[in-house]
PDB file of N, CA, C and O in Angstrom:
ATOM      1  N   MET O  26     -32.182   6.943 -17.953  1.00 52.00           N
ATOM      2  CA  MET O  26     -31.274   6.289 -17.237  1.00 52.00           C
ATOM      3  C   MET O  26     -29.988   7.028 -16.913  1.00 52.00           C
ATOM      4  O   MET O  26     -29.298   7.313 -17.825  1.00 52.00           O
ATOM      5  N   LYS O  27     -29.668   7.611 -15.735  1.00 61.00           N
ATOM      6  CA  LYS O  27     -28.387   7.731 -15.635  1.00 61.00           C
ATOM      7  C   LYS O  27     -27.039   7.061 -15.803  1.00 61.00           C
ATOM      8  O   LYS O  27     -27.209   5.744 -15.591  1.00 61.00           O
ATOM      9  N   ASN O  28     -26.247   7.818 -16.541  1.00 64.00           N
ATOM     10  CA  ASN O  28     -25.003   6.742 -16.686  1.00 64.00           C
ATOM     11  C   ASN O  28     -24.251   6.904 -15.282  1.00 64.00           C
ATOM     12  O   ASN O  28     -23.558   7.777 -15.018  1.00 64.00           O
ATOM     13  N   PRO O  29     -23.953   5.649 -14.889  1.00 71.00           N
ATOM     14  CA  PRO O  29     -22.862   5.993 -13.775  1.00 71.00           C
ATOM     15  C   PRO O  29     -21.576   5.975 -13.582  1.00 71.00           C
ATOM     16  O   PRO O  29     -20.859   6.345 -12.689  1.00 71.00           O
ATOM     17  N   ASP O  30     -21.206   6.102 -15.053  1.00 82.00           N
ATOM     18  CA  ASP O  30     -19.568   6.208 -15.074  1.00 82.00           C
ATOM     19  C   ASP O  30     -19.595   7.574 -15.613  1.00 82.00           C
ATOM     20  O   ASP O  30     -18.398   7.762 -16.443  1.00 82.00           O
ATOM     21  N   THR O  31     -20.153   8.562 -15.220  1.00 91.00           N
ATOM     22  CA  THR O  31     -19.807   9.915 -16.013  1.00 91.00           C
ATOM     23  C   THR O  31     -18.810  10.563 -14.920  1.00 91.00           C
ATOM     24  O   THR O  31     -18.122  10.128 -13.699  1.00 91.00           O
ATOM     25  N   ALA O  32     -18.189  11.361 -15.536  1.00 91.00           N
ATOM     26  CA  ALA O  32     -16.850  12.319 -14.885  1.00 91.00           C
ATOM     27  C   ALA O  32     -17.251  12.604 -13.577  1.00 91.00           C
ATOM     28  O   ALA O  32     -16.395  12.218 -12.539  1.00 91.00           O
ATOM     29  N   LYS O  33     -18.667  13.155 -13.501  1.00 90.00           N
ATOM     30  CA  LYS O  33     -18.598  13.646 -11.803  1.00 90.00           C
ATOM     31  C   LYS O  33     -18.943  12.244 -11.234  1.00 90.00           C
ATOM     32  O   LYS O  33     -18.404  12.302  -9.873  1.00 90.00           O
ATOM     33  N   ALA O  34     -19.500  11.438 -11.405  1.00 89.00           N
ATOM     34  CA  ALA O  34     -19.643  10.209 -10.858  1.00 89.00           C
ATOM     35  C   ALA O  34     -18.190   9.659 -10.319  1.00 89.00           C
ATOM     36  O   ALA O  34     -18.247   9.043  -9.040  1.00 89.00           O
ATOM     37  N   ILE O  35     -17.364   9.827 -11.214  1.00 91.00           N
ATOM     38  CA  ILE O  35     -16.252   8.795 -10.872  1.00 91.00           C
ATOM     39  C   ILE O  35     -15.389   9.511 -10.325  1.00 91.00           C
ATOM     40  O   ILE O  35     -14.826   9.353  -9.193  1.00 91.00           O
ATOM     41  N   THR O  36     -15.637  10.991 -10.290  1.00 92.00           N
ATOM     42  CA  THR O  36     -14.861  11.610  -9.128  1.00 92.00           C
ATOM     43  C   THR O  36     -15.211  11.959  -8.050  1.00 92.00           C
ATOM     44  O   THR O  36     -14.467  11.722  -6.808  1.00 92.00           O
ATOM     45  N   GLU O  37     -16.920  11.766  -7.607  1.00 90.00           N
ATOM     46  CA  GLU O  37     -17.147  11.685  -6.564  1.00 90.00           C
ATOM     47  C   GLU O  37     -16.824  10.311  -5.855  1.00 90.00           C
ATOM     48  O   GLU O  37     -16.491  10.435  -4.538  1.00 90.00           O
ATOM     49  N   LYS O  38     -16.820   9.196  -6.471  1.00 90.00           N
ATOM     50  CA  LYS O  38     -16.279   7.827  -5.878  1.00 90.00           C
ATOM     51  C   LYS O  38     -15.145   7.986  -5.281  1.00 90.00           C
ATOM     52  O   LYS O  38     -14.579   7.492  -4.403  1.00 90.00           O
ATOM     53  N   LEU O  39     -14.401   8.655  -5.935  1.00 88.00           N
ATOM     54  CA  LEU O  39     -12.630   8.665  -5.941  1.00 88.00           C
ATOM     55  C   LEU O  39     -12.448   9.541  -4.805  1.00 88.00           C
ATOM     56  O   LEU O  39     -11.725   9.376  -3.620  1.00 88.00           O
ATOM     57  N   ILE O  40     -13.131  10.675  -4.476  1.00 90.00           N
ATOM     58  CA  ILE O  40     -13.022  11.600  -3.158  1.00 90.00           C
ATOM     59  C   ILE O  40     -13.382  10.814  -2.447  1.00 90.00           C
ATOM     60  O   ILE O  40     -13.197  11.047  -1.113  1.00 90.00           O
ATOM     61  N   LYS O  41     -14.779  10.152  -2.231  1.00 89.00           N
ATOM     62  CA  LYS O  41     -15.340   9.187  -1.212  1.00 89.00           C
ATOM     63  C   LYS O  41     -13.902   8.117  -0.552  1.00 89.00           C
ATOM     64  O   LYS O  41     -13.793   8.251   0.495  1.00 89.00           O
ATOM     65  N   LYS O  42     -13.367   7.706  -1.632  1.00 85.00           N
ATOM     66  CA  LYS O  42     -12.326   6.744  -1.062  1.00 85.00           C
ATOM     67  C   LYS O  42     -11.366   7.298  -0.468  1.00 85.00           C
ATOM     68  O   LYS O  42     -11.061   6.694   0.400  1.00 85.00           O
ATOM     69  N   VAL O  43     -10.955   8.293  -1.083  1.00 86.00           N
ATOM     70  CA  VAL O  43      -9.617   9.137  -0.605  1.00 86.00           C
ATOM     71  C   VAL O  43      -9.912   9.344   1.013  1.00 86.00           C
ATOM     72  O   VAL O  43      -9.205   9.393   1.690  1.00 86.00           O
ATOM     73  N   LYS O  44     -11.227  10.348   1.235  1.00 87.00           N
ATOM     74  CA  LYS O  44     -11.534  10.634   2.409  1.00 87.00           C
ATOM     75  C   LYS O  44     -11.623   9.554   3.356  1.00 87.00           C
ATOM     76  O   LYS O  44     -11.254   9.499   4.761  1.00 87.00           O
ATOM     77  N   LYS O  45     -11.612   8.297   3.197  1.00 87.00           N
ATOM     78  CA  LYS O  45     -11.527   6.936   4.054  1.00 87.00           C
ATOM     79  C   LYS O  45     -10.281   6.583   4.178  1.00 87.00           C
ATOM     80  O   LYS O  45     -10.111   5.507   5.436  1.00 87.00           O
ATOM     81  N   MET O  46      -9.301   6.835   3.509  1.00 92.00           N
ATOM     82  CA  MET O  46      -7.981   6.277   3.519  1.00 92.00           C
ATOM     83  C   MET O  46      -7.341   6.820   5.191  1.00 92.00           C
ATOM     84  O   MET O  46      -7.438   8.008   5.064  1.00 92.00           O
ATOM     85  N   LYS O  47      -6.932   5.674   5.574  1.00 95.00           N
ATOM     86  CA  LYS O  47      -5.805   6.176   6.719  1.00 95.00           C
ATOM     87  C   LYS O  47      -4.184   5.561   6.642  1.00 95.00           C
ATOM     88  O   LYS O  47      -4.153   4.763   5.760  1.00 95.00           O
ATOM     89  N   LEU O  48      -3.558   6.040   7.643  1.00 95.00           N
ATOM     90  CA  LEU O  48      -2.032   5.543   7.335  1.00 95.00           C
ATOM     91  C   LEU O  48      -2.072   4.377   8.294  1.00 95.00           C
ATOM     92  O   LEU O  48      -2.390   4.369   9.541  1.00 95.00           O
ATOM     93  N   HIS O  49      -1.654   3.460   7.228  1.00 97.00           N
ATOM     94  CA  HIS O  49      -1.653   2.206   8.359  1.00 97.00           C
ATOM     95  C   HIS O  49      -0.153   1.430   8.588  1.00 97.00           C
ATOM     96  O   HIS O  49       0.757   1.746   7.512  1.00 97.00           O
ATOM     97  N   GLU O  50       0.231   0.771   9.640  1.00 98.00           N
ATOM     98  CA  GLU O  50       1.629   0.428   9.684  1.00 98.00           C
ATOM     99  C   GLU O  50       1.790  -1.124   9.796  1.00 98.00           C
ATOM    100  O   GLU O  50       0.983  -1.677  10.408  1.00 98.00           O
ATOM    101  N   VAL O  51       2.522  -1.505   8.481  1.00 98.00           N
ATOM    102  CA  VAL O  51       2.532  -2.916   8.428  1.00 98.00           C
ATOM    103  C   VAL O  51       3.962  -3.017   8.724  1.00 98.00           C
ATOM    104  O   VAL O  51       5.093  -2.628   8.328  1.00 98.00           O
ATOM    105  N   ILE O  52       4.548  -4.394   9.669  1.00 98.00           N
ATOM    106  CA  ILE O  52       5.455  -4.652  10.124  1.00 98.00           C
ATOM    107  C   ILE O  52       6.014  -6.091   9.677  1.00 98.00           C
ATOM    108  O   ILE O  52       4.915  -7.019  10.268  1.00 98.00           O
ATOM    109  N   ILE O  53       7.167  -6.485   9.217  1.00 96.00           N
ATOM    110  CA  ILE O  53       7.383  -7.678   8.828  1.00 96.00           C
ATOM    111  C   ILE O  53       8.859  -7.586   8.833  1.00 96.00           C
ATOM    112  O   ILE O  53       9.444  -6.845   8.799  1.00 96.00           O
ATOM    113  N   PRO O  54       9.527  -9.153   9.171  1.00 96.00           N
ATOM    114  CA  PRO O  54      11.001  -9.139   8.940  1.00 96.00           C
ATOM    115  C   PRO O  54      11.423  -9.326   7.547  1.00 96.00           C
ATOM    116  O   PRO O  54      10.479  -9.520   6.585  1.00 96.00           O
ATOM    117  N   VAL O  55      12.536  -8.802   7.371  1.00 93.00           N
ATOM    118  CA  VAL O  55      13.212  -8.786   5.693  1.00 93.00           C
ATOM    119  C   VAL O  55      13.143  -9.855   5.131  1.00 93.00           C
ATOM    120  O   VAL O  55      13.915 -10.849   6.000  1.00 93.00           O
ATOM    121  N   PRO O  56      12.732 -10.411   4.133  1.00 92.00           N
ATOM    122  CA  PRO O  56      12.653 -11.653   3.713  1.00 92.00           C
ATOM    123  C   PRO O  56      13.988 -11.931   2.646  1.00 92.00           C
ATOM    124  O   PRO O  56      14.617 -10.568   2.561  1.00 92.00           O
ATOM    125  N   ASP O  57      14.185 -13.073   3.046  1.00 90.00           N
ATOM    126  CA  ASP O  57      15.637 -13.445   2.211  1.00 90.00           C
ATOM    127  C   ASP O  57      15.591 -13.355   0.625  1.00 90.00           C
ATOM    128  O   ASP O  57      14.410 -13.501   0.247  1.00 90.00           O
ATOM    129  N   GLY O  58      16.499 -12.746   0.301  1.00 88.00           N
ATOM    130  CA  GLY O  58      16.398 -12.665  -1.073  1.00 88.00           C
ATOM    131  C   GLY O  58      15.567 -11.140  -1.598  1.00 88.00           C
ATOM    132  O   GLY O  58      15.743 -10.513  -2.793  1.00 88.00           O
ATOM    133  N   PHE O  59      15.281 -10.087  -0.326  1.00 89.00           N
ATOM    134  CA  PHE O  59      14.899  -8.893  -0.718  1.00 89.00           C
ATOM    135  C   PHE O  59      15.884  -7.821  -1.340  1.00 89.00           C
ATOM    136  O   PHE O  59      16.999  -8.063  -0.471  1.00 89.00           O
ATOM    137  N   SER O  60      15.757  -7.170  -2.292  1.00 88.00           N
ATOM    138  CA  SER O  60      16.561  -6.080  -2.620  1.00 88.00           C
ATOM    139  C   SER O  60      15.369  -4.891  -3.323  1.00 88.00           C
ATOM    140  O   SER O  60      14.370  -5.245  -3.866  1.00 88.00           O
ATOM    141  N   PHE O  61      16.341  -3.870  -3.007  1.00 85.00           N
ATOM    142  CA  PHE O  61      15.704  -2.828  -3.396  1.00 85.00           C
ATOM    143  C   PHE O  61      15.768  -2.431  -5.075  1.00 85.00           C
ATOM    144  O   PHE O  61      16.669  -2.823  -5.464  1.00 85.00           O
ATOM    145  N   ASN O  62      14.277  -2.100  -5.509  1.00 83.00           N
ATOM    146  CA  ASN O  62      14.508  -2.108  -7.308  1.00 83.00           C
ATOM    147  C   ASN O  62      13.756  -0.998  -7.510  1.00 83.00           C
ATOM    148  O   ASN O  62      12.615  -1.215  -7.851  1.00 83.00           O
ATOM    149  N   GLY O  63      14.089   0.233  -8.077  1.00 84.00           N
ATOM    150  CA  GLY O  63      13.512   1.312  -8.271  1.00 84.00           C
ATOM    151  C   GLY O  63      12.773   2.101  -7.140  1.00 84.00           C
ATOM    152  O   GLY O  63      13.189   2.002  -5.800  1.00 84.00           O
ATOM    153  N   VAL O  64      11.509   2.641  -7.146  1.00 88.00           N
ATOM    154  CA  VAL O  64      11.007   3.675  -6.087  1.00 88.00           C
ATOM    155  C   VAL O  64      10.187   2.633  -5.301  1.00 88.00           C
ATOM    156  O   VAL O  64       9.861   1.821  -5.725  1.00 88.00           O
ATOM    157  N   VAL O  65      10.253   3.197  -3.851  1.00 91.00           N
ATOM    158  CA  VAL O  65       9.621   2.621  -2.920  1.00 91.00           C
ATOM    159  C   VAL O  65       8.437   3.069  -2.894  1.00 91.00           C
ATOM    160  O   VAL O  65       8.407   4.362  -2.467  1.00 91.00           O
ATOM    161  N   PRO O  66       7.079   2.604  -2.902  1.00 92.00           N
ATOM    162  CA  PRO O  66       5.733   3.451  -2.991  1.00 92.00           C
ATOM    163  C   PRO O  66       5.424   3.729  -1.561  1.00 92.00           C
ATOM    164  O   PRO O  66       4.488   3.811  -1.399  1.00 92.00           O
ATOM    165  N   PHE O  67       6.342   3.519  -0.496  1.00 94.00           N
ATOM    166  CA  PHE O  67       5.724   3.460   1.119  1.00 94.00           C
ATOM    167  C   PHE O  67       6.726   4.279   1.808  1.00 94.00           C
ATOM    168  O   PHE O  67       7.979   4.170   1.314  1.00 94.00           O
ATOM    169  N   ASP O  68       6.446   4.862   2.617  1.00 96.00           N
ATOM    170  CA  ASP O  68       7.463   5.004   4.034  1.00 96.00           C
ATOM    171  C   ASP O  68       7.888   3.950   4.398  1.00 96.00           C
ATOM    172  O   ASP O  68       6.990   3.046   4.477  1.00 96.00           O
ATOM    173  N   LEU O  69       9.333   3.607   4.607  1.00 95.00           N
ATOM    174  CA  LEU O  69       9.864   2.161   4.635  1.00 95.00           C
ATOM    175  C   LEU O  69      11.118   2.633   5.623  1.00 95.00           C
ATOM    176  O   LEU O  69      11.674   3.313   5.465  1.00 95.00           O
ATOM    177  N   HIS O  70      11.059   1.907   6.833  1.00 95.00           N
ATOM    178  CA  HIS O  70      12.185   2.121   7.576  1.00 95.00           C
ATOM    179  C   HIS O  70      12.560   0.719   8.142  1.00 95.00           C
ATOM    180  O   HIS O  70      11.793  -0.274   8.096  1.00 95.00           O
ATOM    181  N   ILE O  71      13.784   0.623   7.842  1.00 95.00           N
ATOM    182  CA  ILE O  71      14.137  -0.935   8.466  1.00 95.00           C
ATOM    183  C   ILE O  71      15.402  -1.024   9.591  1.00 95.00           C
ATOM    184  O   ILE O  71      16.144  -0.132   9.563  1.00 95.00           O
ATOM    185  N   LYS O  72      15.154  -1.711  10.451  1.00 95.00           N
ATOM    186  CA  LYS O  72      16.151  -2.106  11.848  1.00 95.00           C
ATOM    187  C   LYS O  72      16.151  -3.058  12.174  1.00 95.00           C
ATOM    188  O   LYS O  72      15.234  -3.668  12.390  1.00 95.00           O
ATOM    189  N   ASP O  73      17.352  -3.547  12.467  1.00 95.00           N
ATOM    190  CA  ASP O  73      17.537  -5.092  13.303  1.00 95.00           C
ATOM    191  C   ASP O  73      16.590  -5.897  12.362  1.00 95.00           C
ATOM    192  O   ASP O  73      15.678  -6.788  12.851  1.00 95.00           O
ATOM    193  N   GLU O  74      16.931  -6.041  11.041  1.00 94.00           N
ATOM    194  CA  GLU O  74      15.792  -6.823  10.040  1.00 94.00           C
ATOM    195  C   GLU O  74      14.533  -6.920  10.048  1.00 94.00           C
ATOM    196  O   GLU O  74      13.868  -7.747   9.811  1.00 94.00           O
ATOM    197  N   ILE O  75      13.964  -5.907  10.642  1.00 97.00           N
ATOM    198  CA  ILE O  75      12.646  -5.743  10.620  1.00 97.00           C
ATOM    199  C   ILE O  75      12.238  -4.361   9.960  1.00 97.00           C
ATOM    200  O   ILE O  75      12.920  -3.448  10.117  1.00 97.00           O
ATOM    201  N   MET O  76      11.171  -4.767   8.788  1.00 96.00           N
ATOM    202  CA  MET O  76      10.572  -3.357   7.809  1.00 96.00           C
ATOM    203  C   MET O  76       9.680  -3.389   8.380  1.00 96.00           C
ATOM    204  O   MET O  76       8.395  -3.770   8.664  1.00 96.00           O
ATOM    205  N   VAL O  77       9.330  -1.535   8.400  1.00 98.00           N
ATOM    206  CA  VAL O  77       8.207  -1.188   8.922  1.00 98.00           C
ATOM    207  C   VAL O  77       7.706  -0.037   8.012  1.00 98.00           C
ATOM    208  O   VAL O  77       8.190   0.913   7.416  1.00 98.00           O
ATOM    209  N   PHE O  78       6.630  -0.533   7.401  1.00 97.00           N
ATOM    210  CA  PHE O  78       5.784   0.253   6.170  1.00 97.00           C
ATOM    211  C   PHE O  78       4.497   1.049   6.456  1.00 97.00           C
ATOM    212  O   PHE O  78       4.030   0.748   7.155  1.00 97.00           O
ATOM    213  N   SER O  79       4.736   2.160   6.163  1.00 97.00           N
ATOM    214  CA  SER O  79       3.647   3.374   6.769  1.00 97.00           C
ATOM    215  C   SER O  79       2.955   3.329   5.193  1.00 97.00           C
ATOM    216  O   SER O  79       3.324   3.812   4.248  1.00 97.00           O
ATOM    217  N   VAL O  80       1.647   2.871   5.226  1.00 96.00           N
ATOM    218  CA  VAL O  80       0.952   2.739   4.011  1.00 96.00           C
ATOM    219  C   VAL O  80      -0.444   3.340   3.879  1.00 96.00           C
ATOM    220  O   VAL O  80      -1.267   3.128   5.096  1.00 96.00           O
ATOM    221  N   LEU O  81      -0.746   4.412   3.204  1.00 94.00           N
ATOM    222  CA  LEU O  81      -2.225   4.905   2.840  1.00 94.00           C
ATOM    223  C   LEU O  81      -2.918   3.978   1.986  1.00 94.00           C
ATOM    224  O   LEU O  81      -2.553   3.521   1.054  1.00 94.00           O
ATOM    225  N   ALA O  82      -3.974   3.340   3.048  1.00 94.00           N
ATOM    226  CA  ALA O  82      -5.194   2.611   2.341  1.00 94.00           C
ATOM    227  C   ALA O  82      -6.455   2.825   3.073  1.00 94.00           C
ATOM    228  O   ALA O  82      -6.311   3.252   4.302  1.00 94.00           O
ATOM    229  N   GLY O  83      -7.329   1.969   2.750  1.00 92.00           N
ATOM    230  CA  GLY O  83      -8.885   2.299   3.223  1.00 92.00           C
ATOM    231  C   GLY O  83      -8.953   1.456   4.168  1.00 92.00           C
ATOM    232  O   GLY O  83      -9.584   1.672   5.344  1.00 92.00           O
ATOM    233  N   ASP O  84      -8.113   0.259   4.584  1.00 94.00           N
ATOM    234  CA  ASP O  84      -7.857  -0.431   5.762  1.00 94.00           C
ATOM    235  C   ASP O  84      -6.675  -1.067   5.786  1.00 94.00           C
ATOM    236  O   ASP O  84      -5.934  -1.222   4.917  1.00 94.00           O
ATOM    237  N   TYR O  85      -6.548  -2.120   6.950  1.00 96.00           N
ATOM    238  CA  TYR O  85      -5.311  -2.881   6.956  1.00 96.00           C
ATOM    239  C   TYR O  85      -4.819  -3.782   6.108  1.00 96.00           C
ATOM    240  O   TYR O  85      -4.019  -4.016   5.715  1.00 96.00           O
ATOM    241  N   ASP O  86      -5.855  -4.656   5.851  1.00 96.00           N
ATOM    242  CA  ASP O  86      -5.873  -5.914   4.632  1.00 96.00           C
ATOM    243  C   ASP O  86      -5.452  -5.412   3.657  1.00 96.00           C
ATOM    244  O   ASP O  86      -4.482  -5.768   2.650  1.00 96.00           O
ATOM    245  N   GLU O  87      -5.848  -3.779   2.884  1.00 95.00           N
ATOM    246  CA  GLU O  87      -5.788  -3.427   1.824  1.00 95.00           C
ATOM    247  C   GLU O  87      -4.264  -2.897   1.848  1.00 95.00           C
ATOM    248  O   GLU O  87      -3.499  -3.038   0.848  1.00 95.00           O
ATOM    249  N   ALA O  88      -3.683  -2.300   2.885  1.00 97.00           N
ATOM    250  CA  ALA O  88      -2.478  -1.865   3.126  1.00 97.00           C
ATOM    251  C   ALA O  88      -1.134  -3.342   2.958  1.00 97.00           C
ATOM    252  O   ALA O  88      -0.512  -3.109   2.322  1.00 97.00           O
ATOM    253  N   SER O  89      -1.715  -4.197   3.585  1.00 97.00           N
ATOM    254  CA  SER O  89      -0.596  -5.393   4.463  1.00 97.00           C
ATOM    255  C   SER O  89      -0.866  -5.841   2.125  1.00 97.00           C
ATOM    256  O   SER O  89       0.364  -6.498   2.216  1.00 97.00           O
ATOM    257  N   ALA O  90      -1.759  -6.198   1.558  1.00 97.00           N
ATOM    258  CA  ALA O  90      -1.690  -6.533   0.421  1.00 97.00           C
ATOM    259  C   ALA O  90      -0.810  -5.590  -0.571  1.00 97.00           C
ATOM    260  O   ALA O  90      -0.004  -6.298  -1.557  1.00 97.00           O
ATOM    261  N   MET O  91      -0.692  -4.750  -0.176  1.00 96.00           N
ATOM    262  CA  MET O  91       0.101  -3.859  -1.144  1.00 96.00           C
ATOM    263  C   MET O  91       1.410  -3.991  -0.771  1.00 96.00           C
ATOM    264  O   MET O  91       2.344  -3.944  -1.534  1.00 96.00           O
ATOM    265  N   VAL O  92       1.485  -3.804   0.627  1.00 96.00           N
ATOM    266  CA  VAL O  92       3.064  -4.497   1.074  1.00 96.00           C
ATOM    267  C   VAL O  92       3.693  -5.699   0.504  1.00 96.00           C
ATOM    268  O   VAL O  92       4.775  -5.978  -0.326  1.00 96.00           O
ATOM    269  N   GLU O  93       2.734  -6.751   0.658  1.00 95.00           N
ATOM    270  CA  GLU O  93       2.997  -8.445  -0.048  1.00 95.00           C
ATOM    271  C   GLU O  93       3.150  -8.225  -1.606  1.00 95.00           C
ATOM    272  O   GLU O  93       4.059  -8.699  -1.850  1.00 95.00           O
ATOM    273  N   LYS O  94       2.559  -7.493  -2.247  1.00 94.00           N
ATOM    274  CA  LYS O  94       2.819  -7.469  -3.429  1.00 94.00           C
ATOM    275  C   LYS O  94       4.214  -6.641  -3.612  1.00 94.00           C
ATOM    276  O   LYS O  94       4.963  -6.907  -4.752  1.00 94.00           O
ATOM    277  N   TYR O  95       4.562  -5.838  -2.953  1.00 93.00           N
ATOM    278  CA  TYR O  95       5.873  -4.841  -3.227  1.00 93.00           C
ATOM    279  C   TYR O  95       7.106  -5.784  -3.011  1.00 93.00           C
ATOM    280  O   TYR O  95       7.950  -6.253  -3.587  1.00 93.00           O
ATOM    281  N   ILE O  96       6.652  -6.678  -1.804  1.00 93.00           N
ATOM    282  CA  ILE O  96       7.831  -7.476  -1.382  1.00 93.00           C
ATOM    283  C   ILE O  96       7.846  -8.601  -2.388  1.00 93.00           C
ATOM    284  O   ILE O  96       9.250  -9.060  -2.843  1.00 93.00           O
ATOM    285  N   ASP O  97       6.555  -9.200  -2.776  1.00 90.00           N
ATOM    286  CA  ASP O  97       6.754 -10.603  -3.972  1.00 90.00           C
ATOM    287  C   ASP O  97       7.653  -9.831  -5.084  1.00 90.00           C
ATOM    288  O   ASP O  97       8.191 -10.431  -5.769  1.00 90.00           O
ATOM    289  N   ASP O  98       7.155  -8.551  -5.865  1.00 89.00           N
ATOM    290  CA  ASP O  98       7.926  -7.920  -6.738  1.00 89.00           C
ATOM    291  C   ASP O  98       9.193  -7.500  -6.528  1.00 89.00           C
ATOM    292  O   ASP O  98      10.351  -7.531  -7.587  1.00 89.00           O
ATOM    293  N   ASN O  99       9.896  -7.725  -5.577  1.00 88.00           N
ATOM    294  CA  ASN O  99      11.494  -7.195  -5.368  1.00 88.00           C
ATOM    295  C   ASN O  99      12.221  -8.283  -4.451  1.00 88.00           C
ATOM    296  O   ASN O  99      13.183  -8.305  -3.751  1.00 88.00           O
ATOM    297  N   THR O 100      11.693  -9.658  -4.211  1.00 85.00           N
ATOM    298  CA  THR O 100      12.593 -10.619  -3.761  1.00 85.00           C
ATOM    299  C   THR O 100      12.929 -11.866  -4.669  1.00 85.00           C
ATOM    300  O   THR O 100      11.920 -11.965  -5.744  1.00 85.00           O
ATOM    301  N   LEU O 101      14.107 -12.075  -4.731  1.00 80.00           N
ATOM    302  CA  LEU O 101      14.602 -13.144  -5.578  1.00 80.00           C
ATOM    303  C   LEU O 101      14.174 -14.355  -4.834  1.00 80.00           C
ATOM    304  O   LEU O 101      14.934 -14.769  -3.888  1.00 80.00           O
ATOM    305  N   VAL O 102      13.992 -15.324  -5.533  1.00 67.00           N
ATOM    306  CA  VAL O 102      13.764 -16.766  -4.881  1.00 67.00           C
ATOM    307  C   VAL O 102      14.343 -17.637  -5.643  1.00 67.00           C
ATOM    308  O   VAL O 102      14.553 -17.608  -6.860  1.00 67.00           O
TER     309      VAL O 102
END
């Protein structure tokens, strides 16, 4: 029986995932209490209280979840 966790299998899985990634644009209003804290892991533009994130992800839902986590981690409530 083959071990599915070999270095080769892990590498092939990772390469396949990276090939499927695309740049997604996630647009949200700047939340109350948001502040920058350290490195921004995405391209981000803010204009007129609107944040536009460019996120490399497998699909829009994944990109949106990544942005949501970043916002939650950097918003004081």
